[in-house]
Every structure is written in C-alpha cells, then in structure tokens.
Coordinates of C-alpha atoms in Angstrom, one line a residue:
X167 CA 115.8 129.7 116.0
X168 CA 117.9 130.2 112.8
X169 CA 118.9 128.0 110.4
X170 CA 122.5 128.0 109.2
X171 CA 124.1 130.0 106.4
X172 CA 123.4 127.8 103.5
X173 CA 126.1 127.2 100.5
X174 CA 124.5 127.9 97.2
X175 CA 124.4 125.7 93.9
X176 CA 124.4 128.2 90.8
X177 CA 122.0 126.7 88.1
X178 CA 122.6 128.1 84.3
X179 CA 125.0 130.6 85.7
X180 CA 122.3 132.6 88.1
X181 CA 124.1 133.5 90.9
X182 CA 122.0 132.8 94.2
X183 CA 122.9 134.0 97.6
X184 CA 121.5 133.6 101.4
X185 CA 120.9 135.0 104.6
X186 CA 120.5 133.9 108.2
X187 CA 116.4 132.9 108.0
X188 CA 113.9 132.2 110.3
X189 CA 113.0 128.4 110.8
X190 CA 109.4 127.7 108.9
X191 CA 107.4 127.7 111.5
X192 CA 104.8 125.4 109.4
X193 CA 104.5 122.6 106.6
X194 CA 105.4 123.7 103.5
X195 CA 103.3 124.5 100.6
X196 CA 105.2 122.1 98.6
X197 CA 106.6 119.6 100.3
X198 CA 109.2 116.9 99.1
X199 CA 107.6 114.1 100.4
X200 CA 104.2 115.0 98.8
X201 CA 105.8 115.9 95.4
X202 CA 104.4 112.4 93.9
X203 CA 100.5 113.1 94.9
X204 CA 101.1 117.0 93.2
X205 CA 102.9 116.1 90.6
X206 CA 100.2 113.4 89.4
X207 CA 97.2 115.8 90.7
X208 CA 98.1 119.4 90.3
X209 CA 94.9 120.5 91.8
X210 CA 94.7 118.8 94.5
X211 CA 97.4 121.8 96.2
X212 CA 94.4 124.5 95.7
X213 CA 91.7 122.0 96.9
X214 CA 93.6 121.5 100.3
X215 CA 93.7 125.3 100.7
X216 CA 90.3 125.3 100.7
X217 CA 90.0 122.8 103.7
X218 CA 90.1 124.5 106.9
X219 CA 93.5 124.6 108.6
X220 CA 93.5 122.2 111.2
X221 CA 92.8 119.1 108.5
X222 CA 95.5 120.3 105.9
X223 CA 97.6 117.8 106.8
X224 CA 97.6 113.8 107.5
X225 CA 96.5 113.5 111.3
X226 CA 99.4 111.3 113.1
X227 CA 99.7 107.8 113.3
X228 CA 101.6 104.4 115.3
X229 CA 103.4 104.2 112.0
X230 CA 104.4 107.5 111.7
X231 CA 105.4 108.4 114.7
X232 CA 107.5 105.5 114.8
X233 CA 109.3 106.9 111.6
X234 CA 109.6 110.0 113.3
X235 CA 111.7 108.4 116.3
X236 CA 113.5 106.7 114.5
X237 CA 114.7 109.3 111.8
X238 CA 115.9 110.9 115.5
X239 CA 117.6 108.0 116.5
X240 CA 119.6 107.9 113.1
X241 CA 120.2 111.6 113.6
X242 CA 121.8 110.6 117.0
X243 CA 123.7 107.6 115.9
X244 CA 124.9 109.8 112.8
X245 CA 126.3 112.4 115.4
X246 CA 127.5 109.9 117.1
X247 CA 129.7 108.4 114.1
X248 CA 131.1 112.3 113.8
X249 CA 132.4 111.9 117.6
X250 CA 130.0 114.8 118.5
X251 CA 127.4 113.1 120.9
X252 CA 126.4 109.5 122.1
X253 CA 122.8 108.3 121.7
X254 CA 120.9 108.1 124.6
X255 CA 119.4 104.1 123.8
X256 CA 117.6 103.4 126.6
X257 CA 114.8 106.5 125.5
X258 CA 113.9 104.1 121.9
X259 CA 112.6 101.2 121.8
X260 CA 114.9 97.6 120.8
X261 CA 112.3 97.5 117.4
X262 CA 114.2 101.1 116.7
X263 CA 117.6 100.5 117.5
X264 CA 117.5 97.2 115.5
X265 CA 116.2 98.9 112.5
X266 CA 118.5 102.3 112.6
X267 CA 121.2 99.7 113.1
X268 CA 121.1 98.2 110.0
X269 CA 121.6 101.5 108.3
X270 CA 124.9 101.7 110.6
X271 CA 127.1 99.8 108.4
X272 CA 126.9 101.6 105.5
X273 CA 127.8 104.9 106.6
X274 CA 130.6 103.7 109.6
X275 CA 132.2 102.9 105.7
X276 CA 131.4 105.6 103.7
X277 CA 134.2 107.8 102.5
X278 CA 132.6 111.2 103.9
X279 CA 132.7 110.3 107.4
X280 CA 136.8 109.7 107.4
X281 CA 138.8 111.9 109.7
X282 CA 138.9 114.2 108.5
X283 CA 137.4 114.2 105.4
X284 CA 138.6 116.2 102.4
X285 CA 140.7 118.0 105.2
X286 CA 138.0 120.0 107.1
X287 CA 136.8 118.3 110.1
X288 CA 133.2 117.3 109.3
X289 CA 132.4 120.4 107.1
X290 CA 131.1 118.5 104.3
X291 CA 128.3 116.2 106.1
X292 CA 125.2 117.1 107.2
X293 CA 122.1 115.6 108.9
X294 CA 118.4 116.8 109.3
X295 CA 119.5 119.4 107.2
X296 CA 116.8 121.8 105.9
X297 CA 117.3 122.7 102.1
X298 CA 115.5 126.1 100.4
X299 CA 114.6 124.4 97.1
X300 CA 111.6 126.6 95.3
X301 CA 113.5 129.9 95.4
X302 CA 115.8 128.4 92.5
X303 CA 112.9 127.0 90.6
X304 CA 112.4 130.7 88.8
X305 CA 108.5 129.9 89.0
X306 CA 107.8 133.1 91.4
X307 CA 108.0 131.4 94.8
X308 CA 109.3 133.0 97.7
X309 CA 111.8 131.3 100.4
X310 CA 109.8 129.5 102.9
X311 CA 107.0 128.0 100.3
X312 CA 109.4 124.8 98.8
X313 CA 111.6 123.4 101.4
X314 CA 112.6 120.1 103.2
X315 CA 114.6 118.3 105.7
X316 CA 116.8 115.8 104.1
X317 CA 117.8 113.1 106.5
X318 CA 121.8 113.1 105.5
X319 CA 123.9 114.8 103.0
X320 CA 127.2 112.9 102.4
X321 CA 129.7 114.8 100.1
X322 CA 133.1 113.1 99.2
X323 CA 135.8 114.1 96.9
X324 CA 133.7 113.1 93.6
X325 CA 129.8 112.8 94.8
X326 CA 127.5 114.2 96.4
X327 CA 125.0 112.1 98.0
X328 CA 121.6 113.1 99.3
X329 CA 120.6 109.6 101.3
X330 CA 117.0 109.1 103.2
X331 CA 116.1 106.7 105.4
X332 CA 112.4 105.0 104.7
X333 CA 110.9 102.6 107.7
X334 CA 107.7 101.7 106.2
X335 CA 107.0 98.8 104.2
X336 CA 106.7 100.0 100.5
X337 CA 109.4 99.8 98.5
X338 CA 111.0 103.5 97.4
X339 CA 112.8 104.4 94.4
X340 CA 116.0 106.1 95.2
X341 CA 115.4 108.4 91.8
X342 CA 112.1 109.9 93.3
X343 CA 111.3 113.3 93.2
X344 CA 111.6 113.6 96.8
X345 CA 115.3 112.9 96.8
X346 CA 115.6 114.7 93.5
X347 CA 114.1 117.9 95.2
X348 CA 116.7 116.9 98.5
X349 CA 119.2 117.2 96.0
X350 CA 118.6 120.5 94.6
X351 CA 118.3 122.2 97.5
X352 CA 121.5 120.3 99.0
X353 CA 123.4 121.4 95.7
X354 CA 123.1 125.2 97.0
X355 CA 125.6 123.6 100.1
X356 CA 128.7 123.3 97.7
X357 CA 129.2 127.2 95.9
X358 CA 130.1 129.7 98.4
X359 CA 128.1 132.8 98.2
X360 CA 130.4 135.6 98.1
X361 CA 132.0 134.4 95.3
X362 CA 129.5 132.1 93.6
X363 CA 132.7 129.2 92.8
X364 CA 132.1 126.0 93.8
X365 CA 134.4 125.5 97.7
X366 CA 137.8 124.7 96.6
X367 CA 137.7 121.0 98.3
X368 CA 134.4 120.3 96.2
X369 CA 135.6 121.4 92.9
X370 CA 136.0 117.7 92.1
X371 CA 133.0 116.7 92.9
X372 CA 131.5 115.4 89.1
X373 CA 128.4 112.9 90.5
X374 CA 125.1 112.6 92.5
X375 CA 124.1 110.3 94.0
X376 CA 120.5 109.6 95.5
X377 CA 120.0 106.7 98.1
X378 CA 117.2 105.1 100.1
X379 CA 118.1 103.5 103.4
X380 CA 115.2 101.2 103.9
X381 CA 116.1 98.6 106.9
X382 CA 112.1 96.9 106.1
X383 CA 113.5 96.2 102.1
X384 CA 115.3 93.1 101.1
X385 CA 118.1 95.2 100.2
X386 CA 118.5 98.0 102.4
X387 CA 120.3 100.3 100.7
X388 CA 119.7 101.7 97.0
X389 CA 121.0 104.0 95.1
X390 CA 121.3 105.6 91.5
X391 CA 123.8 107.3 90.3
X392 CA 123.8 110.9 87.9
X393 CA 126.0 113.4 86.3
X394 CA 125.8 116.4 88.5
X395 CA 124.7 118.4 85.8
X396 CA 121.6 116.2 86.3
X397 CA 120.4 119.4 88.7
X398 CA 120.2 121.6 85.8
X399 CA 117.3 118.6 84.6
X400 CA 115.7 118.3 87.8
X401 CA 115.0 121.8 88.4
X402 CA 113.3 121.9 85.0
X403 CA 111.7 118.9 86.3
X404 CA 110.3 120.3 89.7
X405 CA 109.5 123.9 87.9
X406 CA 107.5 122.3 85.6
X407 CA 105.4 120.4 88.5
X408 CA 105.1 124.0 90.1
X409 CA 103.6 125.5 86.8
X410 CA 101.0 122.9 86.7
X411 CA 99.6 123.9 89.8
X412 CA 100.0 127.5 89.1
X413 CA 97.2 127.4 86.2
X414 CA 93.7 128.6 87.4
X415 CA 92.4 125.2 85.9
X416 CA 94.8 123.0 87.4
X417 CA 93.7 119.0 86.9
X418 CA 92.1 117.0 89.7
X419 CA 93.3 113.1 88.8
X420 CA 92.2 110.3 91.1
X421 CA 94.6 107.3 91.4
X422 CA 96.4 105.7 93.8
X423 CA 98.3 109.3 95.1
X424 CA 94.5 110.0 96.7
X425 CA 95.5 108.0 99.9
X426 CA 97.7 110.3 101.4
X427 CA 96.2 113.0 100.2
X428 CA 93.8 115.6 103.1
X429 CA 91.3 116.4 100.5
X430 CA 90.8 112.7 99.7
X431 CA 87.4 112.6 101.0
X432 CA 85.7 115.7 99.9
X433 CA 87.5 115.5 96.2
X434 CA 84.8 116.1 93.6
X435 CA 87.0 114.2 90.8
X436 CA 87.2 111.1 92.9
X437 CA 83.8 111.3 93.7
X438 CA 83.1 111.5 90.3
X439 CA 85.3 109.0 89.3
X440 CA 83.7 106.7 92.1
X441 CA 80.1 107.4 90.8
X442 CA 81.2 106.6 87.3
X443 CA 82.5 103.1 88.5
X444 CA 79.5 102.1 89.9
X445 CA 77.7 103.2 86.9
X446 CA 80.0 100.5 84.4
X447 CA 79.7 98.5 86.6
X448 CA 75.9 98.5 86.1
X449 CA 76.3 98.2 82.3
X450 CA 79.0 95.6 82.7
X451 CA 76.1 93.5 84.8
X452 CA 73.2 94.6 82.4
X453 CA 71.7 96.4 85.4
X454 CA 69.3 99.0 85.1
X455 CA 71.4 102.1 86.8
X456 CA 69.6 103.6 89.7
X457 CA 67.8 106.3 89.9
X458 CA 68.6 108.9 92.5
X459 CA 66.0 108.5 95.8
X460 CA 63.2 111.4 95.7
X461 CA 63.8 111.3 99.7
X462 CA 67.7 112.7 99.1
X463 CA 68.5 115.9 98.9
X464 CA 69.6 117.6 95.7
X465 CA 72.8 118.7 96.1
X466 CA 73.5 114.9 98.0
X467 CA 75.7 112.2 96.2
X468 CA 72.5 110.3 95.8
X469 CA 73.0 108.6 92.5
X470 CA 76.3 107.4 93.9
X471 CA 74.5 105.9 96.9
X472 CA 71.8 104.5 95.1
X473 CA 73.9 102.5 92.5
X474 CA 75.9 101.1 95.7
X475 CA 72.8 99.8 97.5
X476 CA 71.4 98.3 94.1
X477 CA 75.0 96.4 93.8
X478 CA 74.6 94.6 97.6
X479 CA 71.5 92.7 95.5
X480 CA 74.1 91.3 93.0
X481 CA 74.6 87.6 93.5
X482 CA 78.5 87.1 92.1
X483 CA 78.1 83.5 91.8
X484 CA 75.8 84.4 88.9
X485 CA 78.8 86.9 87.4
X486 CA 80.5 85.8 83.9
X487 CA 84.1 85.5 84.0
X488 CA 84.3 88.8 81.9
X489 CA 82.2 90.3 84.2
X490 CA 83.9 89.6 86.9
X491 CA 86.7 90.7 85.7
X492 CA 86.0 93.9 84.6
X493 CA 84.2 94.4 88.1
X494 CA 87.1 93.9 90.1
X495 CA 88.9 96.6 87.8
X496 CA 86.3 99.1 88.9
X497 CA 86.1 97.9 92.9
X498 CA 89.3 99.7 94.3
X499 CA 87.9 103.3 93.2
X500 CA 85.1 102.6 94.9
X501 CA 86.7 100.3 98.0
X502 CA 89.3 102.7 98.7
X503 CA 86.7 105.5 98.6
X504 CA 84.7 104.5 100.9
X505 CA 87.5 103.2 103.4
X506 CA 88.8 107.3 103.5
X507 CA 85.1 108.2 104.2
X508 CA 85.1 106.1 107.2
X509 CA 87.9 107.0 108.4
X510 CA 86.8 110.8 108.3
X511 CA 83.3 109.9 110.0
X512 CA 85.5 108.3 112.8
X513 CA 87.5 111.2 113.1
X514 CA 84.8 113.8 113.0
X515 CA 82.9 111.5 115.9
X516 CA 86.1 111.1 118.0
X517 CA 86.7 115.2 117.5
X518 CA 83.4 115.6 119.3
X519 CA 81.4 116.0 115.9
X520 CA 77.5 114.7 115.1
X521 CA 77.1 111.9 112.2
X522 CA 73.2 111.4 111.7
X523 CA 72.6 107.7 112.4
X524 CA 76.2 106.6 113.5
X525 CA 78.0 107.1 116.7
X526 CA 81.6 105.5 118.3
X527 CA 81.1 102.3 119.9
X528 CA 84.0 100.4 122.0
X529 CA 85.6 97.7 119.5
X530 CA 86.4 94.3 120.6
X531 CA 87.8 94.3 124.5
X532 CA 91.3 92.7 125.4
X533 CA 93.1 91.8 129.0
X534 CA 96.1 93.4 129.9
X535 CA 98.1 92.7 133.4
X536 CA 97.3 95.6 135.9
X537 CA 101.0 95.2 137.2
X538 CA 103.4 97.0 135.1
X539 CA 106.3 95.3 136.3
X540 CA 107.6 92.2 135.0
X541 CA 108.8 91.2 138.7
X542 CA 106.1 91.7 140.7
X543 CA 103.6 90.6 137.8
X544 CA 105.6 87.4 138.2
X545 CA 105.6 86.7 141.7
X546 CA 101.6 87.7 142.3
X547 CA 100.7 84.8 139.4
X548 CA 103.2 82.4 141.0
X549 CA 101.1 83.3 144.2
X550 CA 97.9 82.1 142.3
X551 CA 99.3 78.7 141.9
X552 CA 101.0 78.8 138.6
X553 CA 104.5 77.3 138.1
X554 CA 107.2 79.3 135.9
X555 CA 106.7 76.9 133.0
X556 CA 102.8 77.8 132.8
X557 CA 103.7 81.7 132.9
X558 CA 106.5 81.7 130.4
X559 CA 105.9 80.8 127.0
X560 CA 109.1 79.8 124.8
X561 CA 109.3 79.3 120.9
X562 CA 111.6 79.9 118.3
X563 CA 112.1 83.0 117.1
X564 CA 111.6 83.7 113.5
X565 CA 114.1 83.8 110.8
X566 CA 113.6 87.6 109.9
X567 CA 113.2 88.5 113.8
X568 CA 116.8 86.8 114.3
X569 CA 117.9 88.0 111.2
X570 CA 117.4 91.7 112.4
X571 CA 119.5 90.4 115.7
X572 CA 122.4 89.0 113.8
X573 CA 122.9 91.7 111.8
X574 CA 122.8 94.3 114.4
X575 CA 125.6 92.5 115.8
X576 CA 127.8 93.7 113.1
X577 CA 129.7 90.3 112.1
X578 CA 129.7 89.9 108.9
X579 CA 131.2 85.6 109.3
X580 CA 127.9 85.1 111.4
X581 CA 125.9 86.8 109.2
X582 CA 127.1 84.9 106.4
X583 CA 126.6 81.9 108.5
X584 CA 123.2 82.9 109.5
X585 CA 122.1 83.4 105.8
X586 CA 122.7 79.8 105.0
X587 CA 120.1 78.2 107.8
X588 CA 116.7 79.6 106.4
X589 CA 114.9 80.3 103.1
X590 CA 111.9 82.1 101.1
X591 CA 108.7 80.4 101.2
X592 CA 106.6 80.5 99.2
X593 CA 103.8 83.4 99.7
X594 CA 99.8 82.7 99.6
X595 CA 98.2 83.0 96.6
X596 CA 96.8 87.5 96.1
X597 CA 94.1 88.5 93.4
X598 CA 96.4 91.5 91.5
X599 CA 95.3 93.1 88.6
X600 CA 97.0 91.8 85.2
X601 CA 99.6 95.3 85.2
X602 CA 101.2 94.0 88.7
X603 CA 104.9 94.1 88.2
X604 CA 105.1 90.4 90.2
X605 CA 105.2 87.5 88.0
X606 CA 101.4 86.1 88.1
X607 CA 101.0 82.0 88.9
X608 CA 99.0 80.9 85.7
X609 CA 97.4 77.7 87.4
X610 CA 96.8 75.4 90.0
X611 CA 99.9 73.5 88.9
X612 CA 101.9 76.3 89.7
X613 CA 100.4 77.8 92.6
X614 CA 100.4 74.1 94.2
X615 CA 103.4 72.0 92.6
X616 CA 103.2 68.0 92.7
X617 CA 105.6 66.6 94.8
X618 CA 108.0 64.9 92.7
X619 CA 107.4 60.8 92.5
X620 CA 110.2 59.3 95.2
X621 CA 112.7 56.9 93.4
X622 CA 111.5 53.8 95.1
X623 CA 114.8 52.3 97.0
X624 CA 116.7 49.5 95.5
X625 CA 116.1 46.7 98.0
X626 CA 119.1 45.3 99.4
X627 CA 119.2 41.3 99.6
X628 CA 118.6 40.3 102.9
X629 CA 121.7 38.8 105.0
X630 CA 121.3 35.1 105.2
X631 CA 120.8 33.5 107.8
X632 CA 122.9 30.6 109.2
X633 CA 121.4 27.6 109.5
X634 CA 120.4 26.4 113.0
X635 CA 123.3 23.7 114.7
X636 CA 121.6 20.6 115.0
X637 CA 122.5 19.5 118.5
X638 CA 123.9 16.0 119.6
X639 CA 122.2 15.2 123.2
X640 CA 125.1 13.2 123.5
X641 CA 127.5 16.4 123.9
X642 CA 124.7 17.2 126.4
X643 CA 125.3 14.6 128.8

C-alpha cells in the first residue's frame, strides 16, 4: 500500500517535496499522541529502545479498542457526509453510534463539506489522513521516524482546521502538541510541490485552527484559533522536543506522563523517585529509615522494600495534621508505582511467565444466561414459572443516558426542551491536593449546606361555622 502524494507546507522558505511512499509498516518513533510523555521525559524514548520489542508499546485495552472503532465509525460517517460511502451501523455497537453522533452536527455544518467546496469536489478535506511531520523539523530525521494519522483535516477558504476526535474521559486541550504536530504535517497538504506556491484556492487561507471533538466532555467541541504563521512556532516547538532526546544524557522525569509510558515499570528515575518518597516519609514520621534486609540481594530494590513494609506498622490515627499532609503528597509516587508493577507481574503470569511466590488465581465468579438469544432466553424462564413482570426489570433512564438519545436525534427544539428537565448535582466530597484546578469546599458548611429555615405559613382564620337551627318539634308533627 501507498500513501497519497502529499501537498507540502514551505517553512522559512525551504522548499520540501514528496514522493509516492511506502505505508509505515510500524509505530513511530515519535509519535503525536505520545509527544506529552517525551516532551516532559526526554529519556524515556532511549529507555523504551532498550525494552525488548514486543513490550514497546501499551498492550490493548476495552477502552482502547473502543476508541479505535469508533475513530472508524467517524471515518465512515465522515465519508458518508462527502456522499462517497454509507456506514455499515449494524457492525458498531448503539454506545458507538450515540457517541460518533454527537460529533455529526458539527461537521454536517462546517463550511468545508459544502458542495462543492472552494470549487473542487472534496479536494480540500481529508480523513484518517497520515501526515510526514519530522522530515521538516531540520533535526536529522528521516521520513518514516515522526508521523501520524490525524482524524480530519477540514480546509475552508480562510482556515485550516486539523480536528480529532477524543472518547475517553479526560478532558483534552485543543492547543496540545499532538494537534500542533497534526497540524504541521497537515500544513505540507496546501503548497503544491512542483512549484512550491501555496494551491491557488488556498492562497486565502490566513488561520489555523485546532479542535477536539470529545462527545464524553461537557462541551464537545473545542477549539483555539492561530495565525497560520503559528507553524513556523510550532516546528521550533516540536524540533526542540526532538533535540532533547537527541543528547546522550537525555533527562528521565517521573510525573504523571509515567502512566502511559512502556518503560514505566523498570524506570530507574521513578524508582528512585519512589524510594526517596518512602524515605521523607520516614523523616516526616520521625521514623528510623530501614535498613536494607541482609537476606536480599544486592543489586535488589531492597531499601525500597524495606521502608514500605516498616510503613504498614504506621498507625495514621496517631499522624499530625502536618504529617499527614505531607504524607499524602508523597503517596501517589509510590501508589501509582506500585499499581504499574502489578499490572506487569499480571501480564508476565498471563504471558506464561514465572513470579516467585505469586501465581493467577480466578477473580470473583459471575452468572451469565447460557442462551444467547433474547427470545428463547425468554420463553425457557417463562417455562420455569416466572411471569414477564419478574423477568423484565423497568426504571428510568438517566438524565445523561437520555441526553445522549435526544441529541442523537438531531432536534435542536427537543433538545432545548430536554435541557430544561434535569440539573448538576452535587458531586461527593474527593481528597485533591491543594494545586487542583477545581475549586476546594473549605468546610463542612459547604460541603453539606443547612437547609434554609421554611417561612412558617401565615394561618388563615378558620371559616365559621353556622350555628346549629334549633328545631321546633312542633314543625315536626
């Protein structure tokens, strides 16, 4: 397979051109959507190197290989909009359609999708389009090491728009350096290569744009808006992140990054970093730190260890308030450490691997019917003696389940209408550390609000009543 002919952007005046090439047949060395991890660790790229090939990269999981189906779906309905295919719907789940169909609005409206747009049939849109982005870095990188796929690239009269669709839960900023990289390599799509000019229909085009198209967010789409002379900045930006893990003494930084990272669990920083946790946190609890265990061996993490079992002896009802405090600054290195060792152990058990003193055990059991149609499922338990009302359970939906439903329905009245019949509640009270961005509840008051006092009711005078008839038993005879 061959990718198509790209159209190169020409930063500083450097004339780039392109051939037909081969399709990667592999991740790339620097990759977009890992751009955040290198740019924060510069060493972690050389450290993965090192691993052997088959863990190099994030095994899969239910979460993304959902986003994986449904980036297709979008793909498909996207073709669809350009009258070149029909999705096929019943292959996706509903959860999928109802979440690629909330990024439908937006771009049934967007300018780059009218017929035809800028006079070329379609030219000037592109989906699942893959982008050559390190070659115009000037950092030594051939074609094939810096590339990605960006989900649509959406190119009107004035902008150029590099959009990507997010299904997960954390929020994304549209001006990341994933979309920024997106955007370089989509800016090589509008100068035609034999003459190095821009194409005459996208001469006007002045702006870029970057957009997330996140269906999970509150607001699903975001965007931020540059010059488009902001590509001359951003490849400055990514050449520099390039150069960082060029140097022979590149930086290993633990933080946050290390989640996604493959070398997470064998990082000697972040080990380090873990080990120097638990050691505060002895000085912070006026602990004697532990000495390493003459039974380990030397070259073992044993000082790490030790300090950890000492720590299981601490009673934290006994903690100071300043203690505590600065404990539960220390516990995520440590917490999150552990959680990515795990979670290697389990692999390296379930890949057929030895783990002295552990082994896989079946978690807790659950039922499921044997019958895999809804039918016949139903007519073999109304054969057991159980009526249609003791089968079916009904409740009410919730208001963000029915609000996906509404809004996949496309009517904006209804929608509106919808809005007005349910509200935020209130969310159960987190620990977050003090640099959280959401606004902390500073007591109890706060966190659990008196009801305001009720107004008692005036009391309204009672009716009188009319005085009993005194009867004559003389009318009575």
């Amino acid at each position: 397979m061959v990718r198509r002919q790209g159209r190169l952007w020409r930063p500083g005046g450097l004339t780039m051109a392109t051939t037909l090439t081969p399709e990667p047949a592999q991740h790339a060395r620097y990759s977009p959507s890992a751009l955040t991890r290198i740019a924060a660790c510069p060493g972690s790229l050389a450290l993965i190197e090192k691993l052997p090939p088959e863990l190099r990269s994030s095994p899969d999981t239910p979460a993304s290989i959902q986003g994986t189906r449904r980036h297709l779906l979008l793909a498909e309905e996207f073709q669809g909009l350009l009258g070149n295919r029909v999705p096929a719907y019943d292959t996706y789940p509903l959860g999928d359609q109802q979440a690629v169909n909330q990024i439908l609005p937006y771009l049934k409206q967007h300018a780059a999708l009218a017929r035809p747009p800028m006079g070329f049939d379609g030219e000037f849109t592109w989906s699942e389009q893959q982008v050559e982005i390190g070659r115009w870095l000037g950092v030594g990188l051939q074609e094939g090491e810096f590339w990605g796929t960006a989900d649509l690239i959406l190119c009107t009269r004035d902008t150029l728009e590099i959009a990507d669709a997010k299904f997960g839960q954390r929020l994304i900023d549209p001006d990341c350096l994933q979309l920024k990289a997106y955007a370089l390599g989509a800016g090589a799509l509008l100068v035609d290569p034999q003459t190095g000019e821009f194409w005459q229909p996208l001469r006007t085009v002045r702006n870029l744009k970057l957009t997330i198209l996140q269906p999970t967010a509150p607001q699903v789409v975001r965007s931020v808006v540059k010059p488009l002379d902001a590509l001359s900045e951003i490849r400055e930006e990514l050449g520099a992140i390039v150069r960082a893990t060029q140097a022979p003494d590149a930086p290993l930084n633990p933080g946050d990054h290390c989640h996604f990272c493959p070398a997470a669990t064998s990082c000697p920083a972040r080990l380090a970093a873990a080990e120097q946790a638990t050691t505060t946190m002895f000085e912070v609890l006026k602990m004697p730190t532990a000495a390493p265990s003459p039974a380990a061996p030397a070259d073992s993490a044993s000082p790490l260890l030790s300090q950890v079992e000492s720590l299981t002896q601490v009673d934290p009802v006994s903690l100071d308030v300043d203690q505590l405090a600065r404990v539960l600054d220390l516990a995520p290195i440590v917490r999150q450490l552990f959680k990515d060792l795990e979670a290697r152990a389990t692999k390296l058990l379930k890949d057929g691997g030895d783990l002295p003193g552990w082994k896989l055990v079946e978690g807790r059991r659950g039922r499921e019917w044997t019958l895999t149609e809804e039918a016949a499922l139903v007519r073999a338990l109304g054969a057991c003696g159980l009526s249609a009302k003791e089968i079916w359970k009904k409740e009410l939906e919730s208001p963000a389940a029915l609000d996906k439903v509404v809004q996949a329905k496309g009517n904006k009245a209804k929608l509106t209408k919808f809005a007005e019949l349910w509200a935020w509640k209130a969310g159960s009270p987190v620990l977050a550390p003090a640099a959280d961005p959401r606004p902390g509840l500073r007591d109890a008051e706060a966190m659990f609000p008196e009801p305001e006092p009720q107004q008692p009711e005036p009391q309204q005078p009672e009716p009188q009543q009319p005085e009993p008839q005194q009867l004559d038993f003389n009318d009575l005879l």
